Coordinates of C-alpha atoms in Angstrom, one line a residue:
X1 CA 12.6 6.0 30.1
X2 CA 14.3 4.8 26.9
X3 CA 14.0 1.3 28.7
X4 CA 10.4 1.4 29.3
X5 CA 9.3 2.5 25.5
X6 CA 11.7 -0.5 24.3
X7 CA 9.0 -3.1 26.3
X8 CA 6.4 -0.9 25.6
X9 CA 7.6 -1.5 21.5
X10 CA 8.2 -5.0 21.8
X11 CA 4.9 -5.7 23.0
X12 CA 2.7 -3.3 21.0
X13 CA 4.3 -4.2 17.7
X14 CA 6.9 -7.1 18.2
X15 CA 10.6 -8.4 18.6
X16 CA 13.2 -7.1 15.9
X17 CA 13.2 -10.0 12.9
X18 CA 17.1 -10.4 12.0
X19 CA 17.3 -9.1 8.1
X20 CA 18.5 -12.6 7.1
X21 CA 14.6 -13.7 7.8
X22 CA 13.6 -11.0 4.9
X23 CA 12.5 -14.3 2.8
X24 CA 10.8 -16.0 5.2
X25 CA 8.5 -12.9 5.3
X26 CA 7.7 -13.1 1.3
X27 CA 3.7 -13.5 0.7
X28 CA 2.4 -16.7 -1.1
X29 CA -0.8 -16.0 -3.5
X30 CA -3.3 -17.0 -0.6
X31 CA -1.8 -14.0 1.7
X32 CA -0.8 -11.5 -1.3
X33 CA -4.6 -11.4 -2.8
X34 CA -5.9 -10.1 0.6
X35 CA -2.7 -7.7 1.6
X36 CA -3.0 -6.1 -2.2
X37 CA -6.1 -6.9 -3.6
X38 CA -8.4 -5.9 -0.5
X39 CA -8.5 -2.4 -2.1
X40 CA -9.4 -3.5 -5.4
X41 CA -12.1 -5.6 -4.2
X42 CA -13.5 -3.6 -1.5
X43 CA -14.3 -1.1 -4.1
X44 CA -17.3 -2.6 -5.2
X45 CA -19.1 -2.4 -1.9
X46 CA -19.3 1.5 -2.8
X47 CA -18.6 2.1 -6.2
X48 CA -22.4 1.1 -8.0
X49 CA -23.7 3.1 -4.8
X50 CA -21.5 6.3 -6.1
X51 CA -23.3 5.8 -9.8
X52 CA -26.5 6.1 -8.4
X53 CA -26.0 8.9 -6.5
X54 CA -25.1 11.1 -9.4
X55 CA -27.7 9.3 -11.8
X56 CA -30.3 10.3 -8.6
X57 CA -30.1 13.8 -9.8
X58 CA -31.7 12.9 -12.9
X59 CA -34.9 11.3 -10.8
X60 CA -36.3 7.8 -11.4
X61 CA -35.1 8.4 -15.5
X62 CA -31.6 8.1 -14.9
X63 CA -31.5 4.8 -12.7
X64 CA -31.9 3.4 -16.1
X65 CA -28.7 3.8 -17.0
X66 CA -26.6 2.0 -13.4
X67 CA -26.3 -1.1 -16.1
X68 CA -24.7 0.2 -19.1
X69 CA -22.2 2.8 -16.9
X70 CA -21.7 -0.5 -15.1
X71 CA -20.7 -2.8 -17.8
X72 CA -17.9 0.1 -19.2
X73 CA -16.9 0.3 -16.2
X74 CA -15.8 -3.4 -15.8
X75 CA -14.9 -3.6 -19.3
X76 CA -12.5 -0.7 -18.7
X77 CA -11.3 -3.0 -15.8
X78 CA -10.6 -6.2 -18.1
X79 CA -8.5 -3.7 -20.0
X80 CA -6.4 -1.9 -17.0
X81 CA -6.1 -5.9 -15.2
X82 CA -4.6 -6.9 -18.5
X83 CA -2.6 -4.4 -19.1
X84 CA -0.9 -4.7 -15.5
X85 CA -0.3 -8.5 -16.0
X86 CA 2.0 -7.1 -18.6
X87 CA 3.9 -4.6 -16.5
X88 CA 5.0 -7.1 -14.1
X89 CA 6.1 -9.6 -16.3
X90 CA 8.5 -6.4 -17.5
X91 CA 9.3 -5.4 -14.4
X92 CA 9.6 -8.0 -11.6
X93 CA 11.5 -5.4 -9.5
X94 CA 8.2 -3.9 -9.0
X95 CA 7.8 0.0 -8.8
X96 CA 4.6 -0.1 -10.9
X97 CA 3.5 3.6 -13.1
X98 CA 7.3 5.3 -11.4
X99 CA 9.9 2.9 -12.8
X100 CA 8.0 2.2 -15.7
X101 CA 7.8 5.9 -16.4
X102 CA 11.2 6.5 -15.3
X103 CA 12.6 4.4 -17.6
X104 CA 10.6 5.0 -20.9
X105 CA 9.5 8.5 -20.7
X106 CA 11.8 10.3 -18.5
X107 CA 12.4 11.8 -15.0
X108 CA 9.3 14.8 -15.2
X109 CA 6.8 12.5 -15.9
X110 CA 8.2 9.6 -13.5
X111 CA 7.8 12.1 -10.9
X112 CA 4.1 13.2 -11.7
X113 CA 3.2 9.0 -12.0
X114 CA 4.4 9.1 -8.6
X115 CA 2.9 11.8 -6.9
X116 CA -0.5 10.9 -8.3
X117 CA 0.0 7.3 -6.7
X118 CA 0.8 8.7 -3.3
X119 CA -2.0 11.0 -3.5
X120 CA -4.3 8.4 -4.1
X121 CA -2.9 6.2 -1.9
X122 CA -3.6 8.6 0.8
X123 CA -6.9 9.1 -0.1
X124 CA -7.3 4.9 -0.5
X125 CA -6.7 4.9 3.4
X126 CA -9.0 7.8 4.2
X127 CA -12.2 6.7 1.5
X128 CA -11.9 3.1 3.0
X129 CA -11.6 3.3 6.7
X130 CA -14.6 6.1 6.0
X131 CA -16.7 3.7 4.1
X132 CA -16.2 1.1 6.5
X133 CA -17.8 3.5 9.3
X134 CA -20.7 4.0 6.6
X135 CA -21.5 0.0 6.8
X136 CA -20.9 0.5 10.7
X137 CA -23.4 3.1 11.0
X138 CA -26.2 2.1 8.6
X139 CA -26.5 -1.5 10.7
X140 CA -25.8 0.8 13.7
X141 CA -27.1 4.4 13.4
X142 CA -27.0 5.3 16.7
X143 CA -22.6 5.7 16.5
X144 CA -23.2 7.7 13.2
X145 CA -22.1 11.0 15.6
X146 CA -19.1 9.3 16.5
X147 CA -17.6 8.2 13.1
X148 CA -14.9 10.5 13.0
X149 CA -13.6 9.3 16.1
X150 CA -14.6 5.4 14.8
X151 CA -12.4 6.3 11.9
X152 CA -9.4 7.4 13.7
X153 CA -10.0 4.6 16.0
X154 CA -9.1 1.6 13.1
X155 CA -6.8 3.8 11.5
X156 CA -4.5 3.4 14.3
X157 CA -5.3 0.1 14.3
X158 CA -4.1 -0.8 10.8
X159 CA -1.0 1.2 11.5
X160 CA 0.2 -0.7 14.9
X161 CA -1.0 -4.1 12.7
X162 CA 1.4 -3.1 9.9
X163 CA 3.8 -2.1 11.9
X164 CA 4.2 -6.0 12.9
X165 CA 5.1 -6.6 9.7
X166 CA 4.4 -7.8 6.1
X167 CA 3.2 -11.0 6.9
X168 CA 1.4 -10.7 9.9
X169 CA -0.7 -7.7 8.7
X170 CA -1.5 -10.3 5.7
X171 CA -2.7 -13.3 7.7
X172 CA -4.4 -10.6 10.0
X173 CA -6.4 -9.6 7.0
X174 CA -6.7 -12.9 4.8
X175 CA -10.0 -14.4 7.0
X176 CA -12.3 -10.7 6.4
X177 CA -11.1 -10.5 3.1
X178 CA -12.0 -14.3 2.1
X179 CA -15.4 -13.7 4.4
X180 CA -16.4 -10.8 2.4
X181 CA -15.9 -12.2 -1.1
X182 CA -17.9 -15.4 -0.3
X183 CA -20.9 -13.5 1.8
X184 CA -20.9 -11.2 -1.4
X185 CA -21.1 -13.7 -4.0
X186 CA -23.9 -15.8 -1.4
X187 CA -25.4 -12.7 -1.7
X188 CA -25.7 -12.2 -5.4
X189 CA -26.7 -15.8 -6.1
X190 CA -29.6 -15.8 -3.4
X191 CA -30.7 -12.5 -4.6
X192 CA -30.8 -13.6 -8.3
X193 CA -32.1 -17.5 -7.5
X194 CA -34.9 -15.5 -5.6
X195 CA -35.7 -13.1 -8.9
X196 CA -35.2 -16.6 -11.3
X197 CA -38.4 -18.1 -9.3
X198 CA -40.5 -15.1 -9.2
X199 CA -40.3 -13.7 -5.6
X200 CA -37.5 -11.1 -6.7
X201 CA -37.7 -8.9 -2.9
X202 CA -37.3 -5.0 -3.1
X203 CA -35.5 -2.9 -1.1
X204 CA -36.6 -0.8 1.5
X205 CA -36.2 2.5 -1.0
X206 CA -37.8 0.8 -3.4
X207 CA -40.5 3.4 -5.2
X208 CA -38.9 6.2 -3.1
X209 CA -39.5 9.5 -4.6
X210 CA -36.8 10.6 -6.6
X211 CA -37.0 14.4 -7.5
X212 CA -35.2 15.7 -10.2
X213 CA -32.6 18.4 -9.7
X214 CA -31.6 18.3 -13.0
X215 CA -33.7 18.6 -16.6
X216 CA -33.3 14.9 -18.2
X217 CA -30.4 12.9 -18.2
X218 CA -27.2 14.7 -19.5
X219 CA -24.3 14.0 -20.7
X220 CA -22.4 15.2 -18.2
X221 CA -24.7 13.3 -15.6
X222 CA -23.8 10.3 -17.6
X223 CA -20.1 11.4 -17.3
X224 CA -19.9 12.3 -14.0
X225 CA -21.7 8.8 -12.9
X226 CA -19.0 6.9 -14.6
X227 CA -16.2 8.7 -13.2
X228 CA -17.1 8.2 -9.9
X229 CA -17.9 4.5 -10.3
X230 CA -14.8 4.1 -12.0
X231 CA -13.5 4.1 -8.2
X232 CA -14.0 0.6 -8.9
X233 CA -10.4 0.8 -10.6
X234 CA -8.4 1.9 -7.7
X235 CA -5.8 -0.5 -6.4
X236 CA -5.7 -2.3 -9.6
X237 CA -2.1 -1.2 -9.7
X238 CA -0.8 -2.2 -5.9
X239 CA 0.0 -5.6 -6.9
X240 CA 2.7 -4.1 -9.8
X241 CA 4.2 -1.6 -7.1
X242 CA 4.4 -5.0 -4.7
X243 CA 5.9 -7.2 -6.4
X244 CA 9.1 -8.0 -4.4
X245 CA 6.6 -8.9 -1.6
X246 CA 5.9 -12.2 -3.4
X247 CA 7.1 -15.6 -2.9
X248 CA 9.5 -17.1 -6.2
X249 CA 8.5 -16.8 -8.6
X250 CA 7.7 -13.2 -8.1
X251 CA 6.4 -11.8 -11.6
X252 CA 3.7 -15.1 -12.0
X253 CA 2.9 -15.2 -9.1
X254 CA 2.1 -11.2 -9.3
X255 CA -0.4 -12.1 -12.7
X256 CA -1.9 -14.7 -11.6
X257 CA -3.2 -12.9 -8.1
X258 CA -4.3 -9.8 -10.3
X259 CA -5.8 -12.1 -12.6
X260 CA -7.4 -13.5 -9.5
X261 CA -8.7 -10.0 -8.4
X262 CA -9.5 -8.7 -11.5
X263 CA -12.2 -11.9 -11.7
X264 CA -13.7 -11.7 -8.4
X265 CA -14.4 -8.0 -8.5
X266 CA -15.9 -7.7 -12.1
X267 CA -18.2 -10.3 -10.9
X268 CA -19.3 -8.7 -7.7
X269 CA -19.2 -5.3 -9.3
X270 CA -21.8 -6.5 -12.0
X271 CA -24.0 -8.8 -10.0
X272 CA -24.0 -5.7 -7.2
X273 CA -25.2 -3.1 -9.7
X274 CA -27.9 -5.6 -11.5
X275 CA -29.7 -6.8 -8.2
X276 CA -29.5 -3.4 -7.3
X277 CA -31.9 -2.5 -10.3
X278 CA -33.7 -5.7 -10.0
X279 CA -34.4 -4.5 -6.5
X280 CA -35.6 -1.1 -7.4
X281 CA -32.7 0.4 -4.8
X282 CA -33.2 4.4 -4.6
X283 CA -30.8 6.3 -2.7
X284 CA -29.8 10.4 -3.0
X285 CA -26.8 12.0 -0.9
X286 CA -29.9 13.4 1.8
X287 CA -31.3 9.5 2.3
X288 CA -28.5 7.4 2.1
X289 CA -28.0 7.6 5.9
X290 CA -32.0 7.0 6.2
X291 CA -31.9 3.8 3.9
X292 CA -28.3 2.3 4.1
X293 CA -25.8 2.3 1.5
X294 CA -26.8 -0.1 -1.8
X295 CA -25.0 -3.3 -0.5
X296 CA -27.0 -2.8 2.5
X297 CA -30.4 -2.5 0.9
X298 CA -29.4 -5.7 -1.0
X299 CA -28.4 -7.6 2.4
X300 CA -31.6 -6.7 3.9
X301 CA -34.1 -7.5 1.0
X302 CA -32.4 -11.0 0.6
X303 CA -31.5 -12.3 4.4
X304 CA -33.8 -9.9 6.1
X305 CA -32.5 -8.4 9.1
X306 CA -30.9 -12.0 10.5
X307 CA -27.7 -13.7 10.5
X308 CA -27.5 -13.3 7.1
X309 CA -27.6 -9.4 6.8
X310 CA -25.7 -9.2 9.9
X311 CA -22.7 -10.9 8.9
X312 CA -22.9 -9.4 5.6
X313 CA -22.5 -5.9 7.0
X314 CA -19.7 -7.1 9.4
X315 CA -17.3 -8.6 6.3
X316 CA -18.6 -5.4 4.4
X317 CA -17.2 -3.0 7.3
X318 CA -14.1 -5.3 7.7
X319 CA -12.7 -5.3 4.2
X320 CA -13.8 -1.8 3.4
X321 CA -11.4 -0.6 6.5
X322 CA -8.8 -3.7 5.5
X323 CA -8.8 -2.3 2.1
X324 CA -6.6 0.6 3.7
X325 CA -4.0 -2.1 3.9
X326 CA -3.0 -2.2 0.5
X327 CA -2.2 1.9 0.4
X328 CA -0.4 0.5 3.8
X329 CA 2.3 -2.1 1.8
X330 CA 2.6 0.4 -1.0
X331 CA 3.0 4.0 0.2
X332 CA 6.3 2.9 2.2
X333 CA 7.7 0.5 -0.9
X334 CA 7.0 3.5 -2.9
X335 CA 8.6 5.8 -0.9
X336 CA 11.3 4.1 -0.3
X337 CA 11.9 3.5 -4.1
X338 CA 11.4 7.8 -4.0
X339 CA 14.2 7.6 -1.8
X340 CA 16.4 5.4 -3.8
X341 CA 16.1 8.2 -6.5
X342 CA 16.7 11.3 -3.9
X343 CA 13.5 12.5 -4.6
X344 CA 11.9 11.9 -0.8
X345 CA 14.0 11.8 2.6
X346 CA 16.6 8.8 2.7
X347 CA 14.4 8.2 5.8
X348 CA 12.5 6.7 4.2
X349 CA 14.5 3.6 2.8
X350 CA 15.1 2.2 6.4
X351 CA 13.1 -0.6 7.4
X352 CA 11.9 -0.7 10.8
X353 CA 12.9 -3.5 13.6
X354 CA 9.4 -5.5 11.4
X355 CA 11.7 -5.5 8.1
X356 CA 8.8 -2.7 7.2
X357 CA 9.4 0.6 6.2
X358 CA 7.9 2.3 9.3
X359 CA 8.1 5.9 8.7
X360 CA 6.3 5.5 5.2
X361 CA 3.7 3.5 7.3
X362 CA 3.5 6.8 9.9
X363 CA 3.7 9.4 7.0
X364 CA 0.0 8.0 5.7
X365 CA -1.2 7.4 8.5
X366 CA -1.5 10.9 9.6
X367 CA -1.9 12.5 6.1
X368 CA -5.2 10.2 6.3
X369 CA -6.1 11.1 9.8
X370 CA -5.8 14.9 8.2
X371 CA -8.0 13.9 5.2
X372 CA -10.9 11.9 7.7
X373 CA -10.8 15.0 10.2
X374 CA -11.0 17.6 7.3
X375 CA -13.8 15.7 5.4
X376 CA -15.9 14.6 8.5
X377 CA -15.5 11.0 7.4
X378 CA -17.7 11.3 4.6
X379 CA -17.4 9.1 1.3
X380 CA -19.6 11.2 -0.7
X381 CA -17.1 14.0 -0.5
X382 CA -14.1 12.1 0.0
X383 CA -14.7 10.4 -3.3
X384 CA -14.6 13.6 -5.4
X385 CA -11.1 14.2 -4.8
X386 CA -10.2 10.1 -5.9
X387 CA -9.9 8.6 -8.9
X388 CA -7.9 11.8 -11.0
X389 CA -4.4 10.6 -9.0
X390 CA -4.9 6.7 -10.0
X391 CA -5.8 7.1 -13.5
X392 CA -2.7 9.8 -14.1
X393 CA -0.7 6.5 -13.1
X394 CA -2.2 4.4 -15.0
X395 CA -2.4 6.4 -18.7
X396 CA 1.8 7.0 -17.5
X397 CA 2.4 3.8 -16.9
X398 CA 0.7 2.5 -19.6
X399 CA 1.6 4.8 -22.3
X400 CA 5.5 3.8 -20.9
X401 CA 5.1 0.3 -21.7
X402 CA 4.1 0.9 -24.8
X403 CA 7.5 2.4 -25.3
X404 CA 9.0 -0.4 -23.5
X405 CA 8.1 -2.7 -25.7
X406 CA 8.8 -0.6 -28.7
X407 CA 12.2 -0.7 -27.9
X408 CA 12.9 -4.0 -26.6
X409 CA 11.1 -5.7 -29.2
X410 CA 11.0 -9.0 -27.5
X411 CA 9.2 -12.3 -28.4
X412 CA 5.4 -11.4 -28.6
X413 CA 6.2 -7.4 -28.6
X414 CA 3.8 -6.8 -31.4
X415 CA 0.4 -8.4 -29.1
X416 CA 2.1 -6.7 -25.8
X417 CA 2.0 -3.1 -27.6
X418 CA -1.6 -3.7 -28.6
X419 CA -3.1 -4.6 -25.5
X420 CA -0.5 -1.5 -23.3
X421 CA -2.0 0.8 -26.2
X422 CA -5.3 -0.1 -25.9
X423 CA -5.2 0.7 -21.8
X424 CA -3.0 3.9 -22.6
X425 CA -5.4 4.8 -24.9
X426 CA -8.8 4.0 -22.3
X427 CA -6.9 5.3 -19.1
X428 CA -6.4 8.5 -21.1
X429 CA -9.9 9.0 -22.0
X430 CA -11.1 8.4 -18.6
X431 CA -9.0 10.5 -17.2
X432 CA -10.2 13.6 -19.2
X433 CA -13.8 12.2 -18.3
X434 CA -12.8 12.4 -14.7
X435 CA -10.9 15.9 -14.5
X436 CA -13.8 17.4 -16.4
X437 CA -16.5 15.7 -14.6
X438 CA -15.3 16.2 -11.2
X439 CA -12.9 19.3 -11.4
X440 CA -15.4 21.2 -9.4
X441 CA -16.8 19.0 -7.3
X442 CA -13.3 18.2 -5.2
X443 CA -10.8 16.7 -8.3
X444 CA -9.2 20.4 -8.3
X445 CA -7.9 19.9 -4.7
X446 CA -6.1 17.0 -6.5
X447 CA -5.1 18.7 -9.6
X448 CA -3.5 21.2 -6.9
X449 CA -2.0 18.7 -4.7
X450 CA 0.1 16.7 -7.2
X451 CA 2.4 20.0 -8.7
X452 CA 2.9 20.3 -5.2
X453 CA 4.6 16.9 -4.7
X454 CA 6.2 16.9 -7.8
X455 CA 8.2 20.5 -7.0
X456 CA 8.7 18.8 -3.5
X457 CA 10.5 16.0 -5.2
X458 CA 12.5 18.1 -7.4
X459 CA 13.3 19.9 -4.3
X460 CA 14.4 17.4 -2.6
X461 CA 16.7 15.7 -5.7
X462 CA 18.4 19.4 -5.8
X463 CA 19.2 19.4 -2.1
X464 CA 20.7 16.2 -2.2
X465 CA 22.6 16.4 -5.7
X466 CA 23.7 19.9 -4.0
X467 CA 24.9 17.8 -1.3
X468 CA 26.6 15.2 -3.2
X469 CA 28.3 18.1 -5.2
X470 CA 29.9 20.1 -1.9
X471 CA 30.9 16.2 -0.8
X472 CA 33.2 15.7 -3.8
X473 CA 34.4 19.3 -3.8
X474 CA 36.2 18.3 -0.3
X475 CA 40.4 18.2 -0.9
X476 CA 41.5 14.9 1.0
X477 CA 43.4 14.9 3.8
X478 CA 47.2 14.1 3.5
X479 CA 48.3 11.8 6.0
X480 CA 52.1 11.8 4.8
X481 CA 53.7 11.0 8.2
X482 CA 51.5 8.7 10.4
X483 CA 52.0 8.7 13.6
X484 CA 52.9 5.6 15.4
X485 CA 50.4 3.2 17.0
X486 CA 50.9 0.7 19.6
X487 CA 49.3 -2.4 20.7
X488 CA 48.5 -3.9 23.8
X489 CA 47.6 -7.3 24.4
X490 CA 46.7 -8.4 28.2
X491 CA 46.9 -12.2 28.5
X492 CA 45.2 -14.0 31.3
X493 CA 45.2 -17.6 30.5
X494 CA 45.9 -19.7 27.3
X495 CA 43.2 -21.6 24.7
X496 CA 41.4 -19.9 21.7
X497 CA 40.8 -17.2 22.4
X498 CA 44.0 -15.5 23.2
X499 CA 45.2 -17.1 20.0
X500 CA 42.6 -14.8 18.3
X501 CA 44.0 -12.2 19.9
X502 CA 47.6 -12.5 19.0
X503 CA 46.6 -13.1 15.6
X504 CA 44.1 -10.0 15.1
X505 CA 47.2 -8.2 17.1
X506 CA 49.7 -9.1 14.4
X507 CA 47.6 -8.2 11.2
X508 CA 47.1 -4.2 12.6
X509 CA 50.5 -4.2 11.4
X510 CA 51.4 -1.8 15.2
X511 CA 55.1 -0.3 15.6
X512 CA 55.3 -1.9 18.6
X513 CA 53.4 -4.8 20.0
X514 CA 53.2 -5.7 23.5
X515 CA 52.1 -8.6 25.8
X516 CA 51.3 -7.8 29.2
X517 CA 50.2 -10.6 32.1
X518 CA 49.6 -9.6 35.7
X519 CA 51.0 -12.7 38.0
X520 CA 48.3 -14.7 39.8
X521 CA 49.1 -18.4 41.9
X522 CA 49.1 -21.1 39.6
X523 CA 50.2 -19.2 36.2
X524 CA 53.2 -21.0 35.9
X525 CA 51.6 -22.9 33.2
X526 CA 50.5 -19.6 31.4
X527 CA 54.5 -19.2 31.0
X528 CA 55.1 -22.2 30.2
X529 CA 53.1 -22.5 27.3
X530 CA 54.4 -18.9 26.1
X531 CA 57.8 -20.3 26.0
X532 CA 56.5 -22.9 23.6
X533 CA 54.0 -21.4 21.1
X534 CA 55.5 -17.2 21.7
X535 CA 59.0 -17.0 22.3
X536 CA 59.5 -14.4 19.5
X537 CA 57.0 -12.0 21.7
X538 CA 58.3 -10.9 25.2
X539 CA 55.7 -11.1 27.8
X540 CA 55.9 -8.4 30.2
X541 CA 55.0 -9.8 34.0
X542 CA 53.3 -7.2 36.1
X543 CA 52.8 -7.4 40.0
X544 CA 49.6 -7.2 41.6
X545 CA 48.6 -5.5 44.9
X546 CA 45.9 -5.5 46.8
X547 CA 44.6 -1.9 45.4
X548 CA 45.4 -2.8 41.4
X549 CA 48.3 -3.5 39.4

């Protein structure tokens, strides 16, 4: 049996890589932008469609406003991407919002940076692999019955393709994450080269009726639009947990790929949301499955229903369930740092036969299968619990640096606080915006969730410092009269390796050392030799018969 789930292993997720191969499975830029960023960029497939589902409620009035929510959005984006090129200059060891709290605001709040990012690293896994279903089922809408078991379907997929390891999983997902970026920004310059000359197209919801279910547009429309577009944020900070995973040298190459990122998604994110009011796209909660989700609407009014649209949709469903992969490299690195600190299982540190942490992998996998099940697979209601875990890590983490630097006071300290305080200060507003706006709408389950890992964690650092206390209470064990230990060497033939023997035989140090040889025809030679080289050492000659010595 255990025989048969060894080859079954081997082939399902690979031969053991020896540890001393852990460098040759370090990501250059070209691999690390797609294995980190894929979340960060897949965001803006969904995230101008989740502003205009709340601004819906306000009718036709309050589509006037995707534009401006969209432009703070990715100018709170600038700010976060340039605050996390600071962090991992500081801290090429990576470990992200949880070493940077540890270390400049103490173990509490450490721990809360780190349950928030595990909560929404969870909830990264479950909101992609569900929005890729959504880009499935709007070209497809006959499987929109079967999207739960769709979404289970790829989520096992993304675990036995991280299970293979680091580097596979990265130039798995490198060719739908590249296909996605350049079909996106084809797109956007077809759509607005098309509006520039006159012919701008419409979408198929275009003039839809939009009735209001709320009396004008509100502040709290206004802030509850922007907090769930601000999903556009999430996996800004993967790249600072991952930075071991990159090739030398590790902190520049770790800028320059969020730098990367951060560029290609505030320019989809804003070209997404203006063609989407230059196309007049109207979508509510109850028509979204009717019409397609907003990237689809844009695919269709500017390739038709071709190639174009077609392949469009295909990237769109790739990199959306991809996107899962960055909660895959840094839920296990995370939890293994957790682990370090004996605030999660020690499990957790070991890396699998991959050099991966496997049981990380495992743990969120199924705490997103729970999360896809529970919620039906459903964005709409999946994305009211996200956002309140990633910007707790992000005000921490930021608000830490600005300590960090404080106290270090190293060359350029002064412009470093400025820019750390300026994202403290942002994060921190936006998180208040998103508890407040959201609290009843799913953010409480969140609010709920994270005390819960934090008291887990601080039970677990009590069980093992309760551990470590009973271990040094033990009295040692006096030896004061050793007993006596022989050793035994049997010699068959001369060379090497009986000189090994001798040798290893001589340095235990034994009361008594003996040499044994049973006599064979033609060991006269054997003797001879021990005459020569092992005089000092009797060799005791033993008879053989035909049932043993």
């Amino acid at each position: 049996m255990t025989g048969s789930w060894t080859r079954f292993k081997r082939r399902l997720i690979g031969s053991p890589i020896p540890s001393a191969e852990h460098e040759h499975q370090l990501l250059p830029k070209v691999l690390a932008l797609p294995v980190f960023a894929s979340d960060a960029l897949s965001s803006v497939a969904y995230a101008t469609e989740e502003v205009i589902l709340i601004l819906a409620l306000a009718g036709a009035l309050g589509l006037g406003f995707v534009l401006p929510i969209s432009g703070a959005i990715a100018l709170l984006m600038i700010v976060v991407v340039t605050s996390y090129r600071q962090t991992v200059r500081a801290y090429p060891q990576g470990g992200g919002s949880f070493l940077v709290s540890h270390d400049n605001l103490g173990l509490r709040p450490a721990m809360v940076a780190a349950a928030a990012l595990l909560t929404d690293y969870v909830l990264t896994v479950a909101v992609s692999v569900s929005a890729g279903m959504a880009a499935i089922t709007s070209a497809a809408p006959s499987l929109l019955p079967h999207r739960v078991l769709l979404a289970l379907g790829f989520l096992v997929l993304l675990t036995v393709a991280n299970l293979r390891g680091a580097r596979e999983a990265g130039v798995l997902f490198a060719g739908p994450t590249y296909a996605f970026v350049v079909i996106v920004m084809v797109t956007l310059a077809t759509g607005f080269a098309r509006c520039l000359g006159g012919s701008c197209p419409q979408a198929v919801s275009a003039g839809a009726e939009l009735a209001p279910e709320v009396a004008g547009v509100s502040l709290l429309i206004i802030l509850r639009a922007f907090a769930s577009g601000a999903s556009a944020l999430t996996g800004t900070e993967a790249i600072a947990d991952g930075v071991q995973a990159f090739r030398p040298p590790k902190s520049h190459n770790a800028a320059m790929t969020l730098a990367f990122m951060g560029a290609i998604a505030v320019t989809m994110f804003l070209g997404i949301s203006a063609l989407a009011r230059l196309f007049d796209v109207r979508v509510t909660e109850e028509t979204v499955d009717t019409y397609g989700t907003v990237l689809s609407q844009i695919g269709r009014a500017v390739f038709g229903t071709g190639a174009g649209f077609v392949v469009l949709q295909a990237a769109t469903a790739a990199i959306l369930v991809l996107a899962a992969n960055t909660a895959y490299q840094d839920f296990p690195r995370l939890s293994s740092i957790l682990a370090g600190h004996r605030l999660m299982p020690r499990q957790f540190r070991n890396q699998g036969d991959r050099l991966v942490f496997s049981n990380g992998i495992l743990a969120v996998s199924v705490l997103a299968g729970l999360l896809i099940v529970a919620f039906g697979a459903q964005v709409s209601r999946l994305i009211q619990l996200y956002v309140v875990g990633v910007f707790t890590s992000f005000t921490l983490s930021q608000t830490g640096m600005v300590r960090h630097w404080l106290r270090s006071r190293e060359k350029g300290w002064q412009r470093s606080v400025v820019i750390n305080a300026i994202g403290a200060a942002a994060t921190g507003v936006v998180l208040v915006v998103v508890i407040f706006a959201k609290f009843l709408h799913g953010a409480w389950i969140v609010m709920v969730a994270v005390p819960l890992f934090v008291w887990g964690m601080a039970a677990m650092r009590r069980h093992y410092l309760w551990v470590a206390s009973r271990l040094r209470q033990v009295e040692p064990v006096e030896c004061a009269h050793p007993s006596p230990h022989r050793v035994v060497v049997l010699v068959s033939r001369s060379g090497k390796h009986l000189e090994r023997a001798l040798r290893f035989a001589r340095l235990l140090h034994a009361d008594g050392l003996e040499t044994w040889h049973v006599r064979e025809p033609g060991d006269r030679r054997l003797r001879v030799h021990w005459q020569e080289r092992h005089s000092d050492l009797p060799l005791t000659l033993l008879d053989a018969d035909p049932d043993g010595v």
